[in-house]
Amino acid sequence: MQTKAYAAQSPTTPLAPFAVDRREPGPRDVAIDILYCGVCHSDLHTARGEWPGILYPSVPGHEIVGRATAVGGDVSRIKVGDVVAVGCMVDSCRTCPSCGEGLEQYCESEPGFVATYNGPLRGGENTFGGYSAAIVVDEHFVLTVRHGAEHLAAVAPLLCAGITTWSPLRQWQTGPGKKVGVVGIGGLGHMGLKLAHALGAQVVAFTTSESKRADAMKLGADEVVVSKDADAMAAHTGSFDFILNTVAAPHNLDAFLALLKRDGTMTMVGAPSTPHPSPNVFNLILGRRRLAGSLIGGIAETQEMLDFCAEHGIVADIEMIAMQDIEAAYARMLKSDVKYRFVIDMATLKQAA
Ligand code: NAP
Ligand code: ZN
Ligand code: ZN
């Protein structure tokens, strides 16, 4: 099935129209007409070849909301016409210990989970993501959307920014009585603020952008610290149970590690293309602090997060764009100038000549 898409042909060429060939739905597959796709900073890292092992042409996009247009004979959960979603994964082995625990993102079989884009399959071919008119995905990796129809564009970012912040917030048991920091108020960070607040934690936003102060309070922060202000940072020394670090660029981690309580944890989800300066080990030793990482989230917890958000009226704050404006969106993302997630209206791709 020939499907309209947008692809980067190399790290240095702008995204441009491209046709992908989607497979005919097999017995366990769901064919999806894509309505909206969020724009994650990982899309930009990938399109520009900032991470190792990027395959070209590259069709990014892993925050997908759409409508099921066909289902295979063995599909039981999804019906034609359902509003569905696809996040960062489209397959995994289903048999290893991590898959067995519902943590498919840590699939232990070679080559690991199959990413929605740039997910090399066993045969070596590439996967193409959500900057496209349609996609075909195994039912196991298709989520059900329970939000109202008017919210569907703003639901799309939950499929990566939402789950990537939800999973560590739950893993480290944030909630009432816990003091939680969120570093970097972009796509991930703004969802981190909303979710940590909804889980009942005391939330502090750390930003490099003074201009985001008022927004961060509205998004769920109880307090905002501009991280360049050393005195404001020092006022929080030794006080956090948990810090979620979403920053997409290398920076000084010690400034945040020093803010953790004894046994506190800072989890890194930001994935810059060059390493952070090594933190001072004494910040970890003195206080038995932990520096951790986390990768997206499993399918079961993604559905749990979507349902939690539907119940609590949580969606992303978005700016809708046309597919044709993706390069301008990337340029603004590089300036931390996104309020707070771009979402592509896929009608603009379908209608293009
Ligand atoms: P984003 O919307 O660009 O937000 C990143 C934020 O980081 C910016 O808004 C900015 O916040 C802050 N920032 C950027 N440059 C900075 C710098 N030089 N110094 C300090 N702060 C800086 O990106 P995103 O989509 O949220 O993604 C964030 C990162 O997470 C990316 O690296 C992405 O690839 C990664 N990611 C990881 C996973 C995972 O599974 N671990 C999943 C999705 C994304 P302020 O203006 O508030 O400072
Ligand atoms: Zn993402
Ligand atoms: Zn597995």
mmCIF file of C-alpha atoms and ligand atoms in Angstrom, residues 91-100 103-110 112-113 122, ligand 3:
data_model
loop_
_atom_site.group_PDB
_atom_site.id
_atom_site.type_symbol
_atom_site.label_atom_id
_atom_site.label_comp_id
_atom_site.label_asym_id
_atom_site.label_seq_id
_atom_site.Cartn_x
_atom_site.Cartn_y
_atom_site.Cartn_z
ATOM 1 C CA ASP A 91 7.153 -5.018 17.826
ATOM 2 C CA SER A 92 9.268 -7.060 20.269
ATOM 3 C CA CYS A 93 9.999 -10.758 20.861
ATOM 4 C CA ARG A 94 7.115 -11.251 23.415
ATOM 5 C CA THR A 95 9.000 -14.145 25.064
ATOM 6 C CA CYS A 96 12.032 -12.722 26.937
ATOM 7 C CA PRO A 97 11.761 -11.819 30.660
ATOM 8 C CA SER A 98 11.286 -8.086 29.986
ATOM 9 C CA CYS A 99 8.562 -8.704 27.394
ATOM 10 C CA GLY A 100 6.961 -11.150 29.854
ATOM 11 C CA LEU A 103 8.397 -3.941 29.593
ATOM 12 C CA GLU A 104 8.814 -4.487 25.866
ATOM 13 C CA GLN A 105 11.074 -1.426 25.587
ATOM 14 C CA TYR A 106 13.777 -3.447 27.341
ATOM 15 C CA CYS A 107 13.295 -6.529 25.096
ATOM 16 C CA GLU A 108 16.352 -8.732 25.577
ATOM 17 C CA SER A 109 16.237 -10.641 22.269
ATOM 18 C CA GLU A 110 18.322 -9.418 19.343
ATOM 19 C CA GLY A 112 15.668 -5.633 20.889
ATOM 20 C CA PHE A 113 12.296 -3.943 20.487
ATOM 21 C CA ARG A 122 15.666 -8.794 11.362
HETATM 22 ZN ZN ZN B 3 11.543 -9.515 24.351
#
